[in-house]
Amino acid sequence: MLEKFGDKAVAQKILEKIKEEAKGIEELRFMHVCGTHEDTVTRSGIRSLLPENVKIMSGPGCPVCITPVEDIVKMMEIMKVAREEREEIILTTFGDMYRIPTPIGSFADLKSQGYDVRIVYSIYDSYKIAKENPDKLVVHFSPGFETTAAPTAGMLESIVEEGLENFKIYSVHRLTPPAVEALLNAGTVFHGLIDPGHVSTIIGVKGWAYLTEKFGIPQVVAGFEPVDVLLGILILIRLVKRGEAKIINEYNRVVKWEGNVKAQELIWKYFEVKDAKWRALGVIPRSGLELKKEWKELEIRTYYNPEVPKLPDLEKGCLCGAVLRGLALPTQCQHFGKTCTPRHPVGPCMVSYEGTCHIFYKYGALM
Ligand code: SF4
Ligand code: SF4
């Protein structure tokens, strides 16, 4: 199994050290909040290589999975209302968002009903579509954590500079540290946090530090190679054993203490923080990014804001809520691999490439 680690010898050494350090200690649970970390952990079979008393939990690390049903449904309603008012909207969004199920269908279903819904790889593609279709309104449904909020803000800057009027966004951007804070406030037990590498390039180590100060929880900012994750785990075990509440930057080849200051300035130029709903997790204080009042003309809900009914977040039996809280693994769900597969997903965690269920299914044999 170690061939998958790139540097097998280094991985082996770190694993031995982890085993040594973990001897005789009580069970330690470490949480990560990143789809790419989950991919690394599952692809490399890290869970099965760790000692019994060291557990890795997957938290709310998939921005598409936690996008509220109400927002997807509202965007679908906006398309319908606009058509009634003889305005054709081109809706753009990412490939996994396109297929996320709600009780009344997905964006993919909307497309099959004859609406213009297009998959894009980045917000820049949506901008190009808007330039090519000056007589149509282009709306980019924009999910994502800090990593995606930064290019969104960058794109808005160009749109404002150019005065491009037929491009709007529907912001469902979310911030990751408040979600971890909410889990800690709710009493979710974990002994250390593996901070997501990409998010940390934007917010910096600094963006996570308050969690250690407030909750005394050790953290490690880790990269995405298997040896990065293993090293992160070793660092956390040592910090816990020494009783040191610290944050260590294992990914210092990329992440800086202050993060990407320019990207942060752009985000805070256009967005402000609001309480926001996370699918299956409820409202999390100060976790959403909304456009500031002075930029409301860039948000589609300023023009169309239809009421939507209250809908259930998940299908009966779907454990996404517990999976996103790090309380269950996908294999504990009755639907997993039977009635729920990437081709026929029951819940959002099976659709997104960053969803834990999707990743578990993809690497099924290695779990
Ligand atoms: S955006 Fe990057 S850091 Fe954030 S969850 Fe996805 S892969 Fe991880
Ligand atoms: S396997 Fe499917 S139904 Fe079960 S938790 Fe995951 S997404 Fe939900």
mmCIF file with all atom_site columns, C-alpha atoms in Angstrom, residues 1 41 44-51 366-367:
data_model
loop_
_atom_site.group_PDB
_atom_site.id
_atom_site.type_symbol
_atom_site.label_atom_id
_atom_site.label_alt_id
_atom_site.label_comp_id
_atom_site.label_asym_id
_atom_site.label_entity_id
_atom_site.label_seq_id
_atom_site.pdbx_PDB_ins_code
_atom_site.Cartn_x
_atom_site.Cartn_y
_atom_site.Cartn_z
_atom_site.occupancy
_atom_site.B_iso_or_equiv
_atom_site.pdbx_formal_charge
_atom_site.auth_seq_id
_atom_site.auth_comp_id
_atom_site.auth_asym_id
_atom_site.auth_atom_id
_atom_site.pdbx_PDB_model_num
ATOM 1  C CA . MET A 1 1   ? 0.000   0.000 0.000  1.00 0.00 ? 1   MET A CA 1
ATOM 2  C CA . VAL A 1 41  ? -6.552  9.932 3.364  1.00 0.00 ? 41  VAL A CA 1
ATOM 3  C CA . SER A 1 44  ? -3.717  6.224 0.431  1.00 0.00 ? 44  SER A CA 1
ATOM 4  C CA . GLY A 1 45  ? -5.602  4.018 2.884  1.00 0.00 ? 45  GLY A CA 1
ATOM 5  C CA . ILE A 1 46  ? -4.244  6.126 5.765  1.00 0.00 ? 46  ILE A CA 1
ATOM 6  C CA . ARG A 1 47  ? -7.095  5.174 8.123  1.00 0.00 ? 47  ARG A CA 1
ATOM 7  C CA . SER A 1 48  ? -6.226  1.498 7.876  1.00 0.00 ? 48  SER A CA 1
ATOM 8  C CA . LEU A 1 49  ? -2.487  2.136 8.406  1.00 0.00 ? 49  LEU A CA 1
ATOM 9  C CA . LEU A 1 50  ? -2.881  4.190 11.569 1.00 0.00 ? 50  LEU A CA 1
ATOM 10 C CA . PRO A 1 51  ? -2.884  2.569 14.999 1.00 0.00 ? 51  PRO A CA 1
ATOM 11 C CA . LEU A 1 366 ? -8.943  0.921 -0.036 1.00 0.00 ? 366 LEU A CA 1
ATOM 12 C CA . MET A 1 367 ? -11.174 1.864 2.863  1.00 0.00 ? 367 MET A CA 1
#
